[in-house]
CSV table of C-alpha atoms in Angstrom, one decimal:
chain,number,residue,atom,x,y,z
A,1,UNK,CA,15.9,26.5,-21.9
A,2,UNK,CA,15.3,23.3,-23.8
A,3,UNK,CA,11.9,22.3,-22.2
A,4,UNK,CA,8.6,23.8,-21.5
A,5,UNK,CA,5.6,22.8,-19.4
A,6,UNK,CA,3.1,24.5,-21.7
A,7,UNK,CA,2.0,23.2,-25.1
A,8,UNK,CA,-0.5,24.0,-27.8
A,9,UNK,CA,-2.5,21.2,-29.4
A,10,UNK,CA,-5.2,21.4,-32.1
A,11,UNK,CA,-8.2,19.1,-31.6
A,12,UNK,CA,-9.2,17.7,-35.0
A,13,UNK,CA,-12.7,18.0,-36.6
A,14,UNK,CA,-11.9,16.4,-40.0
A,15,UNK,CA,-8.8,14.3,-39.6
A,16,UNK,CA,-8.1,12.2,-42.6
A,17,UNK,CA,-5.4,10.7,-44.8
A,18,UNK,CA,-4.0,13.6,-46.8
A,19,UNK,CA,-3.0,12.6,-50.4
A,20,UNK,CA,-1.2,16.0,-50.8
A,21,UNK,CA,1.3,15.1,-48.1
A,22,UNK,CA,1.6,11.4,-48.9
A,23,UNK,CA,3.7,12.1,-52.0
A,24,UNK,CA,6.8,12.6,-49.9
A,25,UNK,CA,5.7,11.2,-46.5
A,26,UNK,CA,6.5,7.5,-46.6
A,27,UNK,CA,5.2,7.1,-43.0
A,28,UNK,CA,1.6,7.5,-44.2
A,29,UNK,CA,-0.4,4.5,-45.3
A,30,UNK,CA,-3.2,4.7,-47.8
A,31,UNK,CA,-6.4,2.8,-47.4
A,32,UNK,CA,-6.6,3.1,-43.6
A,33,UNK,CA,-9.0,6.1,-43.4
A,34,UNK,CA,-12.2,4.3,-42.3
A,35,UNK,CA,-13.6,6.2,-39.3
A,36,UNK,CA,-10.2,8.1,-39.0
A,37,UNK,CA,-11.7,11.2,-37.5
A,38,UNK,CA,-13.6,9.3,-34.8
A,39,UNK,CA,-10.6,7.2,-33.9
A,40,UNK,CA,-8.1,10.1,-34.1
A,41,UNK,CA,-10.3,12.2,-31.8
A,42,UNK,CA,-10.4,9.5,-29.2
A,43,UNK,CA,-6.6,9.1,-29.4
A,44,UNK,CA,-6.2,12.9,-29.2
A,45,UNK,CA,-8.4,13.2,-26.1
A,46,UNK,CA,-6.7,10.3,-24.3
A,47,UNK,CA,-3.3,11.7,-25.0
A,48,UNK,CA,-4.3,15.2,-23.7
A,49,UNK,CA,-5.7,13.6,-20.6
A,50,UNK,CA,-2.4,11.8,-19.9
A,51,UNK,CA,-0.4,14.9,-20.4
A,52,UNK,CA,-2.6,16.9,-18.0
A,53,UNK,CA,-2.5,14.1,-15.5
A,54,UNK,CA,1.2,14.6,-15.5
A,55,UNK,CA,1.0,18.3,-14.7
A,56,UNK,CA,1.7,19.5,-18.2
A,57,UNK,CA,-0.4,22.5,-19.2
A,58,UNK,CA,-2.1,21.7,-22.5
A,59,UNK,CA,-3.8,24.5,-24.4
A,60,UNK,CA,-6.4,22.8,-26.6
A,61,UNK,CA,-7.8,24.7,-29.6
A,62,UNK,CA,-10.7,23.2,-31.5
A,63,UNK,CA,-10.1,23.1,-35.2
A,64,UNK,CA,-12.9,24.5,-37.5
A,65,UNK,CA,-14.6,22.5,-40.3
A,66,UNK,CA,-13.8,25.2,-42.9
A,67,UNK,CA,-11.4,25.5,-44.5
A,68,UNK,CA,-10.8,21.7,-44.6
A,69,UNK,CA,-7.5,21.0,-42.9
A,70,UNK,CA,-7.0,17.2,-42.5
A,71,UNK,CA,-3.6,17.6,-40.8
A,72,UNK,CA,-4.4,20.4,-38.4
A,73,UNK,CA,-3.6,17.9,-35.6
A,74,UNK,CA,0.1,18.7,-36.3
A,75,UNK,CA,0.5,22.4,-35.4
A,76,UNK,CA,4.3,22.3,-34.9
A,77,UNK,CA,4.8,22.4,-38.6
A,78,UNK,CA,3.3,25.9,-39.1
A,79,UNK,CA,4.2,27.7,-35.8
A,80,UNK,CA,6.9,27.8,-33.2
A,81,UNK,CA,7.3,29.9,-30.1
A,82,UNK,CA,10.4,31.7,-28.9
A,83,UNK,CA,10.0,33.8,-25.7
A,84,UNK,CA,7.7,36.5,-27.1
A,85,UNK,CA,8.4,35.8,-30.8
A,86,UNK,CA,6.4,33.5,-33.0
A,87,UNK,CA,7.6,32.1,-36.3
A,88,UNK,CA,5.2,31.1,-39.1
A,89,UNK,CA,6.4,28.7,-41.7
A,90,UNK,CA,6.1,27.9,-45.4
A,91,UNK,CA,4.2,24.6,-45.9
A,92,UNK,CA,4.6,22.1,-48.8
A,93,UNK,CA,1.0,21.0,-49.2
A,94,UNK,CA,-1.4,23.6,-50.2
A,95,UNK,CA,-4.2,22.3,-48.0
A,96,UNK,CA,-1.9,22.5,-45.0
A,97,UNK,CA,-1.3,26.3,-45.5
A,98,UNK,CA,-4.9,26.9,-44.4
A,99,UNK,CA,-3.9,25.7,-40.9
A,100,UNK,CA,-2.5,29.2,-40.2
A,101,UNK,CA,-6.1,30.2,-39.3
A,102,UNK,CA,-6.6,33.7,-38.0
A,103,UNK,CA,-8.8,32.5,-35.2
A,104,UNK,CA,-6.0,30.5,-33.8
A,105,UNK,CA,-3.5,33.3,-34.2
A,106,UNK,CA,-5.9,35.7,-32.5
A,107,UNK,CA,-6.2,33.3,-29.5
A,108,UNK,CA,-2.4,33.1,-29.3
A,109,UNK,CA,-2.1,36.9,-29.3
A,110,UNK,CA,-4.9,37.1,-26.6
A,111,UNK,CA,-3.3,34.5,-24.4
A,112,UNK,CA,0.4,35.3,-24.7
A,113,UNK,CA,2.5,38.6,-24.9
A,114,UNK,CA,3.7,38.3,-28.5
A,115,UNK,CA,6.3,41.0,-29.2
A,116,UNK,CA,7.2,39.9,-32.7
A,117,UNK,CA,6.0,37.7,-35.5
A,118,UNK,CA,8.4,36.4,-38.1
A,119,UNK,CA,6.5,35.2,-41.1
A,120,UNK,CA,8.4,33.0,-43.5
A,121,UNK,CA,5.3,31.8,-45.3
A,122,UNK,CA,6.1,34.0,-48.3
A,123,UNK,CA,8.6,31.4,-49.4
A,124,UNK,CA,5.6,29.3,-50.6
A,125,UNK,CA,5.4,31.6,-53.6
A,126,UNK,CA,8.9,30.3,-54.6
A,127,UNK,CA,8.1,26.7,-53.8
A,128,UNK,CA,10.5,26.8,-50.9
A,129,UNK,CA,9.5,25.2,-47.7
A,130,UNK,CA,10.5,24.8,-44.0
A,131,UNK,CA,8.0,23.1,-41.9
A,132,UNK,CA,8.7,24.3,-38.4
A,133,UNK,CA,9.9,22.0,-35.8
A,134,UNK,CA,9.2,19.1,-38.1
A,135,UNK,CA,11.8,20.3,-40.5
A,136,UNK,CA,14.1,21.4,-37.7
A,137,UNK,CA,14.9,19.8,-34.4
A,138,UNK,CA,16.1,22.6,-32.2
A,139,UNK,CA,18.7,22.5,-29.5
A,140,UNK,CA,17.3,25.7,-27.9
A,141,UNK,CA,19.9,26.0,-25.2
A,142,UNK,CA,22.9,25.8,-27.6
A,143,UNK,CA,21.0,27.5,-30.5
A,144,UNK,CA,21.6,24.7,-33.0
A,145,UNK,CA,19.0,23.8,-35.7
A,146,UNK,CA,19.4,20.2,-36.9
A,147,UNK,CA,17.8,19.6,-40.2
A,148,UNK,CA,17.7,16.8,-42.8
A,149,UNK,CA,17.2,18.5,-46.1
A,150,UNK,CA,14.2,17.4,-48.3
A,151,UNK,CA,11.4,18.8,-50.4
A,152,UNK,CA,9.9,20.1,-47.2
A,153,UNK,CA,13.2,21.4,-45.7
A,154,UNK,CA,15.0,24.0,-47.9
A,155,UNK,CA,18.5,24.9,-47.0
A,156,UNK,CA,18.1,28.6,-47.8
A,157,UNK,CA,14.9,28.9,-45.7
A,158,UNK,CA,16.7,27.1,-42.9
A,159,UNK,CA,19.6,29.5,-43.0
A,160,UNK,CA,17.2,32.4,-43.1
A,161,UNK,CA,15.5,31.1,-39.9
A,162,UNK,CA,18.8,30.6,-38.2
A,163,UNK,CA,20.1,34.1,-39.2
A,164,UNK,CA,16.9,35.8,-37.8
A,165,UNK,CA,16.8,33.7,-34.6
A,166,UNK,CA,20.5,33.4,-33.8
A,167,UNK,CA,20.8,29.7,-34.5
A,168,UNK,CA,23.6,27.7,-36.1
A,169,UNK,CA,22.3,25.3,-38.8
A,170,UNK,CA,23.5,21.7,-38.9
A,171,UNK,CA,22.0,20.3,-42.1
A,172,UNK,CA,22.5,16.9,-43.7
A,173,UNK,CA,20.8,14.3,-46.0
A,174,UNK,CA,18.9,11.5,-44.3
A,175,UNK,CA,17.2,8.7,-46.2
A,176,UNK,CA,15.0,5.7,-45.3
A,177,UNK,CA,16.1,2.1,-45.9
A,178,UNK,CA,15.0,2.4,-49.5
A,179,UNK,CA,17.1,5.5,-50.1
A,180,UNK,CA,14.1,7.9,-50.1
A,181,UNK,CA,14.7,11.3,-48.4
A,182,UNK,CA,13.2,11.4,-44.9
A,183,UNK,CA,10.5,14.1,-45.0
A,184,UNK,CA,10.9,15.6,-41.6
A,185,UNK,CA,13.9,15.7,-39.2
A,186,UNK,CA,11.7,15.1,-36.2
A,187,UNK,CA,11.0,11.5,-37.2
A,188,UNK,CA,14.7,10.5,-37.2
A,189,UNK,CA,16.0,12.5,-34.2
A,190,UNK,CA,14.9,14.1,-30.9
A,191,UNK,CA,17.0,16.5,-28.8
A,192,UNK,CA,16.5,16.5,-25.1
A,193,UNK,CA,18.3,18.4,-22.3
A,194,UNK,CA,21.1,15.9,-21.8
A,195,UNK,CA,20.8,13.4,-24.7
A,196,UNK,CA,19.8,13.0,-28.4
A,197,UNK,CA,17.9,10.1,-29.8
A,198,UNK,CA,18.9,9.7,-33.5
A,199,UNK,CA,18.8,7.2,-36.4
A,200,UNK,CA,22.4,7.6,-37.4
A,201,UNK,CA,22.2,4.9,-40.0
A,202,UNK,CA,19.9,7.1,-42.0
A,203,UNK,CA,22.7,9.6,-42.6
A,204,UNK,CA,24.6,7.8,-45.4
A,205,UNK,CA,27.4,10.2,-46.0
A,206,UNK,CA,30.2,9.5,-43.6
A,207,UNK,CA,31.4,13.1,-43.3
A,208,UNK,CA,27.9,14.4,-42.7
A,209,UNK,CA,27.3,11.7,-40.1
A,210,UNK,CA,30.6,12.5,-38.4
A,211,UNK,CA,29.7,16.2,-38.4
A,212,UNK,CA,26.3,15.6,-36.8
A,213,UNK,CA,27.9,13.4,-34.1
A,214,UNK,CA,30.6,15.9,-33.4
A,215,UNK,CA,28.1,18.8,-33.2
A,216,UNK,CA,26.0,16.8,-30.6
A,217,UNK,CA,29.1,15.8,-28.7
A,218,UNK,CA,30.3,19.4,-28.4
A,219,UNK,CA,27.1,20.2,-26.6
A,220,UNK,CA,27.9,17.5,-24.0
A,221,UNK,CA,24.8,15.5,-24.8
A,222,UNK,CA,24.8,11.7,-24.9
A,223,UNK,CA,23.8,9.9,-28.1
A,224,UNK,CA,21.2,7.1,-28.1
A,225,UNK,CA,21.1,5.6,-31.5
A,226,UNK,CA,17.9,3.9,-32.9
A,227,UNK,CA,17.5,1.6,-35.9
A,228,UNK,CA,15.6,2.1,-39.1
A,229,UNK,CA,12.9,-0.3,-37.7
A,230,UNK,CA,12.5,1.8,-34.6
A,231,UNK,CA,12.4,5.0,-36.6
A,232,UNK,CA,9.7,3.6,-38.7
A,233,UNK,CA,7.7,3.0,-35.6
A,234,UNK,CA,8.2,6.6,-34.6
A,235,UNK,CA,10.8,6.1,-31.9
A,236,UNK,CA,12.5,9.2,-33.2
A,237,UNK,CA,9.3,11.3,-32.9
A,238,UNK,CA,9.5,11.9,-29.1
A,239,UNK,CA,9.7,15.1,-27.1
A,240,UNK,CA,11.0,15.9,-23.7
A,241,UNK,CA,8.8,18.3,-21.7
A,242,UNK,CA,9.0,19.6,-18.1
A,243,UNK,CA,5.9,19.6,-15.9
A,244,UNK,CA,4.8,22.3,-13.5
A,245,UNK,CA,6.8,20.6,-10.7
A,246,UNK,CA,10.0,20.9,-12.7
A,247,UNK,CA,10.0,17.1,-13.5
A,248,UNK,CA,11.4,16.1,-16.9
A,249,UNK,CA,9.0,13.9,-18.9
A,250,UNK,CA,9.6,12.2,-22.2
A,251,UNK,CA,6.5,11.9,-24.4
A,252,UNK,CA,6.1,9.3,-27.1
A,253,UNK,CA,3.5,7.0,-28.7
A,254,UNK,CA,2.7,3.5,-27.6
A,255,UNK,CA,4.1,2.1,-30.9
A,256,UNK,CA,7.4,4.0,-30.3
A,257,UNK,CA,7.5,2.7,-26.7
A,258,UNK,CA,7.0,-0.9,-27.8
A,259,UNK,CA,9.8,-0.6,-30.3
A,260,UNK,CA,12.4,0.2,-27.7
A,261,UNK,CA,14.3,-2.5,-25.8
A,262,UNK,CA,14.3,-2.9,-22.1
A,263,UNK,CA,17.9,-1.6,-22.0
A,264,UNK,CA,17.0,1.4,-24.1
A,265,UNK,CA,14.0,2.3,-21.9
A,266,UNK,CA,16.2,1.9,-18.8
A,267,UNK,CA,18.7,4.4,-20.2
A,268,UNK,CA,16.0,6.9,-21.1
A,269,UNK,CA,14.4,6.5,-17.7
A,270,UNK,CA,17.6,7.6,-16.0
A,271,UNK,CA,17.1,11.0,-17.6
A,272,UNK,CA,13.4,11.4,-17.3
A,273,UNK,CA,10.1,9.7,-16.7
A,274,UNK,CA,8.3,8.3,-19.8
A,275,UNK,CA,4.7,8.6,-20.7
A,276,UNK,CA,3.2,7.2,-23.9
A,277,UNK,CA,-0.2,6.9,-25.5
A,278,UNK,CA,-1.8,4.9,-28.3
A,279,UNK,CA,-1.8,7.0,-31.5
A,280,UNK,CA,-2.1,4.3,-34.1
A,281,UNK,CA,-4.7,6.0,-36.3
A,282,UNK,CA,-3.0,9.3,-36.2
A,283,UNK,CA,0.4,7.7,-37.1
A,284,UNK,CA,-1.0,5.6,-39.9
A,285,UNK,CA,-3.1,8.2,-41.7
A,286,UNK,CA,-1.1,11.3,-40.8
A,287,UNK,CA,2.4,9.9,-40.9
A,288,UNK,CA,3.3,11.8,-37.7
A,289,UNK,CA,3.2,10.9,-34.0
A,290,UNK,CA,3.4,12.4,-30.5
A,291,UNK,CA,6.0,15.1,-31.1
A,292,UNK,CA,4.3,16.3,-34.3
A,293,UNK,CA,1.1,16.9,-32.4
A,294,UNK,CA,2.8,19.3,-30.0
A,295,UNK,CA,3.7,23.0,-30.5
A,296,UNK,CA,5.9,24.0,-27.5
A,297,UNK,CA,5.0,27.3,-26.0
A,298,UNK,CA,7.9,29.4,-24.7
């Protein structure tokens, strides 16, 4: 099953520009933190309301002031759900490791039947990182983990996850227009049930690009390419969900929606309905968008 109708989101209490993550997240912008928490909270609540209005079950957990976790709004980096199994991930920034709060884990265990916990966070001691479904974009049906390798996405950790979870890794190098490694795979590609949105021009090596295309094509999914400019506006950071009525819904930010052409939107709407929400403050200060805010619950 590629899609879920139940998601976990963390309501921020101290959202802010995080200097620890900005060293390798070129999507963040310094100097835009004025009233960031107030604005981010408003964007968060509006986004949650829209999701719920579209019959998606949103489990909202309020973050706690201590320890200070400015990026807690992006839970998909430290936890993923796999039908009774949860995986915990090693995080690059030290202040993000505190997001694995016991209170949240307790809530998860109280609400869901968790049979197994796979804890990969020990890799942090080796300075090895794999930041969940930010580092990996999962084709859950075909058990493929797409991953652009970077400081935050280590190949050995990726292969460990795949071995434990029965996935096949498809790793590659992806860079922005300046040649800098893209920090998370989920800003340059999104896997849905019948299609993949991907910034192919970010994969410079011809053989790696051909391998990614061939891997996608073998699964029978259509490929919808996006440009660097669209990627920089978070058009790759979208997520297909399924609501309680079984309807497929593609979720993205307002900025991402505006970056897409009429023709591209028309193609996407043939597969699923689209909903979008204004996330400018979260995107600018956090360097992540709609998909990053959602931990899918299976």
